[in-house]
Amino acid sequence: MVHSIRSLSANIADLLLDVVFLVDRRGIIVDVSAGCERMLGYRPTELIGQYMLDFVVPEDRALTCVESARVQSGQERVGFENRYVHKDGRRIDVMWSARWIADHGLRLGVARDITARKRADRRQAATYAISEAAHQAGDLSGLCERIHGILDRLVGAPGMIVVADPTPQQGFKVIYQRDDAQRSRLPSRACLARWRATAASPNTLAPDAVRHVAGGRLNTWLMLDLGGPGGTIGALLLRDHGGTGYSPADRGLLHFVAVQVGLALERKRLHDDLTRSACYDELTSLPNRRLFFDRIRTAVARARRCQSRLGLLYVDVDDFKQINDRHGHAAGDALLREVAARLVECARESDTVARLGGDEFVLLLEDLQAPEDAERCADKIRAVLGQPVPTLEAPLYIGASIGVALFPEHGDNVETLLMHADARMYAKKRSRKQDRDEDQGDGAGSAASDPLSGGT
Ligand SMILES: Nc1nc2c(ncn2[C@@H]2O[C@H](COP(=O)(O)OP(=O)(O)OP(=O)(O)O)[C@@H](O)[C@H]2O)c(=O)[nH]1
């Protein structure tokens, strides 16, 4: 007896790694090969007589209907992809080839499980997307928001919390928290406490779950370690749509992705630190020389265009060297920070107070109503700086020489304004020194000139 492939087709269909489906016009499964149990967890008897669409994940049903209609209209289709829900709840990615068998009024479809490939594709796509987000996001919370979107598309994550240490001085805190599907309070504090407890014993840190009751329902948050180049930098917590927890496959994917998220956050943090130190003075946190020049150039251009008035105050602390010499550099640093804080107090929020270096500061006052306003501000600074600076020993008294320049009166460009203010400041310093020398010549009031003495 000659056996043809066709006569063996039932055996072949059951042996195939792909699964063969026969579906009628109404979308009911008429027959299916044995491989369906391997792919979807159901035996053929459990599927036959059921609507095929009932096994498709809800988000893919509309597209699947369109595709079925195409096949039913006689088009032979190869490569359509959709997702099914496995008997154990997992989502299975499937690729189809299908044709309509008009004689029998049946759709013949061959389904291939492509879940593993799709997971690898998604892992790669998520890695690229996270790295791109790290370049494009404006700040750390913007980056977290973008990452949340990426993870939501990847595995479904309406809720996300990030616990991290944005600056080494501040310690761990919640830097991002959102749950789109839930209005009640997020378990951020519980997460932070849990994180602190695990971070305290780094060797026992194992990715874990945080359980939290919200709206009478118990939600499970997956807690993932955020890896940085030098070790863990925080934790990422995710809640899935059902709140019941992620499948082992999704957890595996998320552990991998969490390392990328950790690297992206760390990169962003380093970038922000670099940007900050390029523009701000480390000691006082004021804008530095570079940022000041940028601001004054813009301010002069604006004042020229709007025909408004600018004030530039050049402030140099008097006899600052003596503070360092007598009290040490740390006391000098503390004094410079105090001077910076007092100068900021004297300025409006729209003004710029910057440290040019050493004991030299500048104030850029925009939109002055009258020329006298700049001198008034200088008087205020002198009075404020004249207040004693408390120290562990005796209070310190400092003074400052201040030079004022006005736009447009003293110059219509940055260089001339700076030269004018600088020259005025030195003139004040010279005359102060002359007065002091004369006083000392008279043998009087050396206490008044000694910054350590308590004189003004
Ligand atoms: N503590 C501390 N000292 C600094 C810093 N930067 C510069 N200095 C010191 O500040 C002092 C500045 O001194 P000068 O401006 O030259 O002199 P002065 O004693 O203020 O004298 P006059 O300006 O002529 O009144 C120098 O001794 C610098 O070493 C800093 O960041 N911290």
Coordinates of C-alpha atoms and ligand atoms in Angstrom, one line a residue:
M1 CA 0.0 0.0 0.0
V2 CA 1.4 3.4 -1.0
H3 CA 1.2 6.0 1.7
S4 CA 0.9 9.6 0.5
I5 CA 1.6 12.6 2.7
R6 CA -2.0 13.5 2.4
S7 CA -3.1 10.2 3.9
L8 CA -0.9 10.9 6.9
S9 CA -1.9 14.5 7.3
A10 CA -3.6 14.0 10.7
N11 CA -0.4 12.5 12.1
I12 CA 1.7 15.2 10.5
A13 CA -0.5 18.0 11.9
D14 CA -0.2 16.6 15.4
L15 CA 3.6 16.2 15.1
L16 CA 4.2 19.8 13.8
L17 CA 5.7 22.3 16.2
D18 CA 3.3 24.8 14.8
V19 CA -0.4 24.4 15.5
V20 CA -3.1 23.9 12.8
F21 CA -6.5 25.4 13.4
L22 CA -9.8 25.0 11.5
V23 CA -12.2 27.8 12.2
D24 CA -15.7 28.2 10.7
R25 CA -17.4 31.3 9.4
R26 CA -18.7 32.3 12.8
G27 CA -15.2 32.1 14.3
I28 CA -15.8 28.8 16.1
I29 CA -12.9 26.3 16.4
V30 CA -13.9 23.2 14.5
D31 CA -10.7 21.3 14.9
V32 CA -7.1 21.9 16.1
S33 CA -3.9 19.8 16.2
A34 CA -2.5 18.4 19.4
G35 CA 0.3 21.1 19.5
C36 CA -2.3 23.5 20.9
E37 CA -1.7 22.1 24.4
R38 CA 2.0 22.9 24.1
M39 CA 1.2 26.4 22.9
L40 CA -1.9 27.5 24.8
G41 CA -2.1 24.9 27.6
Y42 CA -5.6 23.7 26.4
R43 CA -6.2 20.2 25.0
P44 CA -8.0 20.1 21.6
T45 CA -11.2 19.0 23.3
E46 CA -11.2 22.1 25.4
L47 CA -10.9 24.4 22.4
I48 CA -13.2 22.7 19.9
G49 CA -16.6 24.4 19.8
Q50 CA -15.2 27.6 21.4
Y51 CA -14.9 31.1 19.8
M52 CA -11.3 31.6 18.7
L53 CA -11.6 35.3 19.6
D54 CA -12.2 34.5 23.2
F55 CA -8.6 33.4 23.6
V56 CA -7.1 36.5 22.0
V57 CA -5.9 39.2 24.4
P58 CA -8.5 42.0 24.5
E59 CA -6.3 44.7 22.9
D60 CA -5.6 42.5 19.8
R61 CA -9.3 41.5 19.1
A62 CA -10.2 44.3 16.7
L63 CA -7.2 43.8 14.5
T64 CA -7.7 40.0 14.6
C65 CA -11.3 40.5 13.3
V66 CA -10.0 42.6 10.4
E67 CA -7.4 39.9 9.6
S68 CA -10.0 37.1 9.7
A69 CA -12.3 39.0 7.4
R70 CA -9.4 39.4 4.9
V71 CA -8.7 35.6 4.9
Q72 CA -12.4 34.9 4.6
S73 CA -12.6 37.1 1.6
G74 CA -10.1 34.8 -0.2
Q75 CA -6.8 36.5 0.5
E76 CA -4.0 34.2 1.5
R77 CA -2.2 35.7 4.5
V78 CA 1.2 35.1 5.9
G79 CA 2.9 36.8 8.8
F80 CA 0.0 38.2 10.8
E81 CA 0.9 38.5 14.5
N82 CA -1.4 38.6 17.5
R83 CA -1.4 37.5 21.1
Y84 CA -3.3 34.8 23.0
V85 CA -3.9 34.2 26.7
H86 CA -2.4 30.9 27.8
K87 CA -4.4 28.7 30.2
D88 CA -2.0 29.8 33.0
G89 CA -2.7 33.5 32.2
R90 CA 0.6 34.2 30.3
R91 CA 0.4 36.1 27.0
I92 CA 1.6 34.1 24.0
D93 CA 2.7 35.8 20.8
V94 CA 1.6 34.0 17.7
M95 CA 2.4 34.4 14.0
W96 CA -0.1 33.1 11.5
S97 CA -0.3 31.8 7.9
A98 CA -3.9 31.3 6.9
R99 CA -6.1 30.6 3.9
W100 CA -9.8 30.3 3.3
I101 CA -11.0 26.8 2.1
A102 CA -14.0 27.8 0.2
D103 CA -15.3 24.2 -0.5
H104 CA -15.7 23.6 3.2
G105 CA -16.4 27.1 4.3
L106 CA -13.5 26.9 6.8
R107 CA -10.5 29.0 7.7
L108 CA -7.3 27.0 7.8
G109 CA -4.6 28.6 10.0
V110 CA -1.2 27.6 11.0
A111 CA 0.0 29.3 14.2
R112 CA 3.6 29.6 15.3
D113 CA 4.6 30.5 18.9
I114 CA 7.0 33.4 18.6
T115 CA 6.8 34.5 22.3
A116 CA 10.6 33.9 22.9
R117 CA 11.6 35.9 19.8
K118 CA 9.2 38.7 20.7
R119 CA 10.5 38.9 24.2
A120 CA 14.0 39.2 22.9
D121 CA 12.8 41.9 20.5
R122 CA 11.0 43.8 23.3
R123 CA 14.0 43.5 25.6
Q124 CA 16.2 45.1 22.9
A125 CA 13.6 47.7 22.0
A126 CA 13.2 48.6 25.6
T127 CA 17.0 48.9 26.0
Y128 CA 17.2 51.3 23.1
A129 CA 14.2 53.3 24.2
I130 CA 15.6 53.7 27.7
S131 CA 19.0 54.8 26.5
E132 CA 17.3 57.3 24.1
A133 CA 15.2 58.6 26.9
A134 CA 18.3 59.1 29.0
H135 CA 19.7 61.4 26.3
Q136 CA 16.4 63.3 25.7
A137 CA 14.8 63.7 29.1
G138 CA 15.3 67.2 30.6
D139 CA 15.6 66.0 34.3
L140 CA 15.5 63.0 36.5
S141 CA 11.7 63.1 37.0
G142 CA 11.2 63.6 33.2
L143 CA 13.4 60.5 32.6
C144 CA 11.3 58.5 35.1
E145 CA 8.2 59.5 33.4
R146 CA 9.5 58.3 30.0
I147 CA 10.7 55.1 31.5
H148 CA 7.3 54.5 33.0
G149 CA 5.8 54.9 29.5
I150 CA 8.3 52.4 28.1
L151 CA 7.7 49.8 30.8
D152 CA 3.9 50.2 30.6
R153 CA 4.1 49.4 26.9
L154 CA 6.5 46.5 27.5
V155 CA 4.6 44.6 30.2
G156 CA 1.7 46.7 31.3
A157 CA 2.6 48.8 34.3
P158 CA 0.0 51.4 35.4
G159 CA 1.9 51.9 38.7
M160 CA 5.6 52.8 39.1
I161 CA 7.6 54.1 42.0
V162 CA 11.3 54.9 41.9
V163 CA 13.3 55.0 45.1
A164 CA 16.8 56.4 44.5
D165 CA 19.6 58.6 45.8
P166 CA 19.5 61.6 43.5
T167 CA 22.4 63.3 45.3
P168 CA 24.8 61.4 47.6
Q169 CA 24.2 63.9 50.3
Q170 CA 20.4 63.5 50.5
G171 CA 20.1 59.8 50.9
F172 CA 17.4 57.5 49.4
K173 CA 14.0 59.0 48.8
V174 CA 11.0 58.5 46.5
I175 CA 11.9 60.4 43.3
Y176 CA 8.9 59.2 41.2
Q177 CA 5.5 57.8 42.0
R178 CA 2.5 57.3 39.8
D179 CA -0.3 54.9 39.4
D180 CA -2.7 55.7 36.6
A181 CA -5.2 53.1 37.5
Q182 CA -5.5 53.9 41.1
R183 CA -6.4 57.0 42.9
S184 CA -5.7 56.0 46.5
R185 CA -2.5 56.5 48.3
L186 CA 0.6 54.8 46.9
P187 CA 2.7 52.5 49.1
S188 CA 5.7 54.9 48.6
R189 CA 6.5 55.1 52.3
A190 CA 6.3 51.4 52.7
C191 CA 8.5 50.9 49.7
L192 CA 11.1 53.4 51.0
A193 CA 11.1 51.7 54.4
R194 CA 11.5 48.3 52.8
W195 CA 14.2 49.7 50.5
R196 CA 16.1 51.2 53.5
A197 CA 15.9 47.9 55.4
T198 CA 17.3 45.9 52.4
A199 CA 19.8 48.5 51.5
A200 CA 21.2 48.4 55.0
S201 CA 22.3 44.8 54.4
P202 CA 23.3 44.8 50.7
N203 CA 24.3 41.2 50.5
T204 CA 20.8 40.0 51.4
L205 CA 19.2 42.4 48.9
A206 CA 16.9 40.2 46.8
P207 CA 14.3 41.5 44.4
D208 CA 11.0 41.2 46.1
A209 CA 7.4 42.2 46.3
V210 CA 5.7 44.8 48.4
R211 CA 2.1 44.1 49.2
H212 CA -0.3 47.0 49.7
V213 CA -4.0 47.3 50.2
A214 CA -5.7 50.0 48.1
G215 CA -9.4 50.4 47.7
G216 CA -10.0 47.2 49.6
R217 CA -7.8 45.2 47.2
L218 CA -4.5 43.7 47.8
N219 CA -1.9 44.8 45.2
T220 CA 1.4 43.3 44.7
W221 CA 4.2 45.6 43.6
L222 CA 7.3 44.0 42.1
M223 CA 10.4 45.4 43.7
L224 CA 13.5 45.4 41.4
D225 CA 17.0 46.3 42.2
L226 CA 18.3 49.3 40.2
G227 CA 21.9 48.5 39.2
G228 CA 24.4 51.2 38.7
P229 CA 28.0 51.0 37.6
G230 CA 29.2 51.0 41.2
G231 CA 26.4 48.8 42.6
T232 CA 22.8 49.3 43.4
I233 CA 21.5 52.9 43.3
G234 CA 17.9 52.3 44.3
A235 CA 14.7 50.3 43.6
L236 CA 12.1 50.3 40.9
L237 CA 8.6 49.2 41.9
L238 CA 6.0 48.2 39.4
R239 CA 2.3 47.2 39.6
D240 CA 0.7 45.2 36.8
H241 CA -2.9 45.8 35.6
G242 CA -4.5 43.2 37.7
G243 CA -2.3 43.9 40.8
T244 CA -1.7 40.2 41.2
G245 CA 2.0 40.2 40.1
Y246 CA 3.9 39.6 36.9
S247 CA 4.4 36.2 35.3
P248 CA 7.9 34.6 35.7
A249 CA 8.7 35.5 32.1
D250 CA 7.8 39.2 32.6
R251 CA 9.7 39.3 35.8
G252 CA 12.8 37.9 34.0
L253 CA 12.4 40.6 31.4
L254 CA 12.0 43.3 34.0
H255 CA 15.1 42.3 36.0
F256 CA 17.1 42.8 32.8
V257 CA 15.4 46.1 32.0
A258 CA 15.9 47.4 35.6
V259 CA 19.7 47.2 35.1
Q260 CA 19.3 49.4 32.0
V261 CA 17.0 51.8 34.0
G262 CA 19.6 52.0 36.8
L263 CA 22.4 52.8 34.3
A264 CA 20.2 55.4 32.6
L265 CA 19.3 57.1 35.9
E266 CA 23.0 57.1 37.0
R267 CA 24.1 58.6 33.6
K268 CA 21.4 61.3 34.0
R269 CA 22.5 62.0 37.5
L270 CA 26.2 62.3 36.4
H271 CA 25.2 64.5 33.5
D272 CA 23.1 66.8 35.7
D273 CA 26.0 67.0 38.2
L274 CA 28.4 68.0 35.4
T275 CA 26.0 70.5 33.9
R276 CA 25.5 72.0 37.4
S277 CA 29.2 72.2 38.2
A278 CA 29.8 73.8 34.8
C279 CA 27.5 76.7 35.7
Y280 CA 27.3 76.9 39.5
D281 CA 29.9 77.6 42.1
E282 CA 30.4 74.5 44.3
L283 CA 31.0 76.4 47.5
T284 CA 28.1 78.8 47.5
S285 CA 25.8 77.2 44.9
L286 CA 25.6 80.6 43.2
P287 CA 25.9 81.0 39.4
N288 CA 29.6 81.0 38.5
R289 CA 31.6 83.3 36.2
R290 CA 30.5 81.4 33.1
L291 CA 26.8 81.6 33.9
F292 CA 27.1 85.2 35.0
F293 CA 28.6 86.2 31.7
D294 CA 25.9 84.4 29.9
R295 CA 23.2 86.2 32.0
I296 CA 24.7 89.6 31.7
R297 CA 25.1 89.3 27.9
T298 CA 21.4 88.4 27.6
A299 CA 20.4 91.1 30.1
V300 CA 22.3 93.9 28.2
A301 CA 20.8 92.8 24.9
R302 CA 17.3 92.8 26.4
A303 CA 17.9 96.2 28.1
R304 CA 19.1 97.6 24.8
R305 CA 16.0 96.3 23.0
C306 CA 13.5 97.4 25.7
Q307 CA 15.4 100.6 26.6
S308 CA 15.4 99.6 30.2
R309 CA 18.1 100.2 32.9
L310 CA 20.5 97.6 34.4
G311 CA 22.6 97.8 37.5
L312 CA 25.8 96.0 38.0
L313 CA 27.3 95.7 41.6
Y314 CA 30.8 94.4 42.0
V315 CA 31.3 93.3 45.6
D316 CA 34.7 92.4 47.1
V317 CA 35.0 91.4 50.7
D318 CA 37.5 93.5 52.6
D319 CA 40.5 91.8 54.2
F320 CA 39.2 88.4 53.6
K321 CA 42.7 87.0 53.5
Q322 CA 43.0 87.7 57.3
I323 CA 39.9 85.5 58.0
N324 CA 41.6 82.6 56.3
D325 CA 45.0 83.3 57.9
R326 CA 43.6 83.6 61.4
H327 CA 40.7 81.2 61.5
G328 CA 41.6 78.7 58.8
H329 CA 40.3 77.9 55.3
A330 CA 37.2 76.2 56.6
A331 CA 36.1 79.3 58.5
G332 CA 36.8 81.3 55.3
D333 CA 34.6 79.0 53.3
A334 CA 31.8 79.3 55.8
L335 CA 32.1 83.1 55.7
L336 CA 31.9 83.1 51.9
R337 CA 28.7 80.9 52.1
E338 CA 27.3 83.4 54.6
V339 CA 28.2 86.4 52.3
A340 CA 26.5 84.6 49.4
A341 CA 23.3 84.0 51.4
R342 CA 23.2 87.6 52.6
L343 CA 23.7 88.9 49.0
V344 CA 20.8 86.7 47.8
E345 CA 18.6 88.2 50.5
C346 CA 19.3 91.7 49.1
A347 CA 18.4 90.8 45.5
R348 CA 15.0 90.2 43.9
E349 CA 14.3 86.8 42.5
S350 CA 14.8 88.0 38.9
D351 CA 18.2 89.4 39.7
T352 CA 21.4 87.4 39.4
V353 CA 23.8 87.0 42.3
A354 CA 27.0 85.3 41.2
R355 CA 30.4 84.4 42.6
L356 CA 33.2 85.4 40.2
G357 CA 35.9 83.7 42.3
G358 CA 37.7 84.1 45.7
D359 CA 35.9 86.8 47.6
E360 CA 34.5 88.6 44.5
F361 CA 30.7 88.6 43.9
V362 CA 28.5 90.4 41.5
L363 CA 24.8 91.4 41.4
L364 CA 23.0 92.0 38.2
L365 CA 19.9 94.1 38.8
E366 CA 17.4 94.1 35.9
D367 CA 14.7 96.6 35.1
L368 CA 15.8 99.4 37.5
Q369 CA 13.3 102.1 37.8
A370 CA 15.7 104.9 38.8
P371 CA 19.6 105.2 38.8
E372 CA 19.5 105.6 42.6
D373 CA 18.0 102.1 43.0
A374 CA 21.5 100.5 42.4
E375 CA 23.1 102.7 45.1
R376 CA 20.2 101.9 47.4
C377 CA 20.9 98.2 46.9
A378 CA 24.6 98.7 47.6
D379 CA 23.7 100.5 50.9
K380 CA 21.5 97.6 51.8
I381 CA 24.3 95.1 51.1
R382 CA 26.7 97.1 53.2
A383 CA 24.2 97.1 56.1
V384 CA 23.4 93.4 55.8
L385 CA 27.1 92.4 55.5
G386 CA 27.9 94.6 58.4
Q387 CA 25.8 92.4 60.7
P388 CA 28.1 90.1 62.9
V389 CA 28.7 86.6 61.6
P390 CA 28.3 84.2 64.6
T391 CA 31.2 81.7 65.0
L392 CA 32.0 79.2 67.7
E393 CA 34.4 81.8 69.1
A394 CA 33.7 85.5 68.9
P395 CA 31.4 87.0 66.2
L396 CA 33.2 88.1 63.0
Y397 CA 32.6 91.5 61.5
I398 CA 33.2 92.0 57.8
G399 CA 32.9 94.8 55.3
A400 CA 32.8 94.9 51.5
S401 CA 33.8 97.4 48.9
I402 CA 31.1 97.8 46.3
G403 CA 31.4 99.3 42.8
V404 CA 28.3 100.3 40.9
A405 CA 27.8 100.6 37.1
L406 CA 24.6 101.4 35.3
F407 CA 23.4 100.6 31.8
P408 CA 23.2 102.8 29.8
E409 CA 24.8 105.6 31.8
H410 CA 28.3 103.9 32.4
G411 CA 28.5 101.8 29.3
D412 CA 26.4 100.2 26.6
N413 CA 28.2 96.8 26.6
V414 CA 29.2 94.1 29.0
E415 CA 33.0 94.8 29.0
T416 CA 32.6 98.6 29.7
L417 CA 30.1 98.0 32.4
L418 CA 32.3 95.5 34.2
M419 CA 35.4 97.7 33.9
H420 CA 33.5 100.6 35.3
A421 CA 32.1 98.6 38.3
D422 CA 35.5 97.0 38.9
A423 CA 37.2 100.5 38.9
R424 CA 34.6 101.9 41.2
M425 CA 35.1 99.0 43.6
Y426 CA 38.9 99.4 43.6
A427 CA 38.6 103.2 44.2
K428 CA 36.4 102.5 47.3
K429 CA 38.9 99.9 48.5
R430 CA 41.8 102.3 48.0
S431 CA 40.1 105.1 49.9
R432 CA 39.1 102.7 52.7
K433 CA 42.7 101.6 53.0
Q434 CA 43.9 105.2 53.0
D435 CA 41.5 106.1 55.7
R436 CA 42.7 103.1 57.7
D437 CA 46.4 103.9 57.2
E438 CA 45.7 107.5 58.4
D439 CA 43.8 106.2 61.4
Q440 CA 46.7 103.9 62.2
G441 CA 49.1 106.8 61.6
D442 CA 47.2 108.7 64.3
G443 CA 47.6 105.6 66.5
A444 CA 43.8 105.3 66.8
G445 CA 41.1 102.6 66.2
S446 CA 43.1 99.6 65.0
A447 CA 40.2 97.6 66.3
A448 CA 37.8 99.2 63.9
S449 CA 39.9 97.8 60.9
D450 CA 40.5 94.4 62.3
P451 CA 37.9 91.9 61.0
L452 CA 38.5 89.6 63.9
S453 CA 38.1 92.3 66.6
G454 CA 34.4 93.0 66.6
G455 CA 34.7 96.5 65.1
T456 CA 32.7 97.4 62.0
Ligands
LIG1 N1 38.4 80.1 52.3 C1 38.6 80.4 51.0 N2 39.4 81.3 50.6 C2 39.5 81.6 49.3 C3 38.7 81.0 48.4 N3 39.1 81.5 47.1 C4 40.0 82.4 47.4 N4 40.3 82.5 48.7 C5 41.2 83.4 49.4 O1 40.6 84.7 49.4 C6 41.7 85.6 49.6 C7 41.4 86.8 48.7 O2 42.2 87.8 49.1 P1 42.3 89.2 48.4 O3 41.0 89.5 47.8 O4 43.5 89.1 47.5 O5 42.6 90.1 49.6 P2 41.7 90.6 50.8 O6 42.3 90.0 52.0 O7 40.3 90.4 50.6 O8 42.1 92.1 50.7 P3 41.3 93.2 49.9 O9 40.5 92.6 48.8 O10 42.4 94.1 49.4 O11 40.4 93.8 50.9 C8 43.0 84.9 49.3 O12 43.7 84.7 50.4 C9 42.5 83.6 48.6 O13 43.4 82.6 48.9 C10 37.8 80.0 48.8 O14 37.1 79.4 48.0 N5 37.8 79.7 50.1

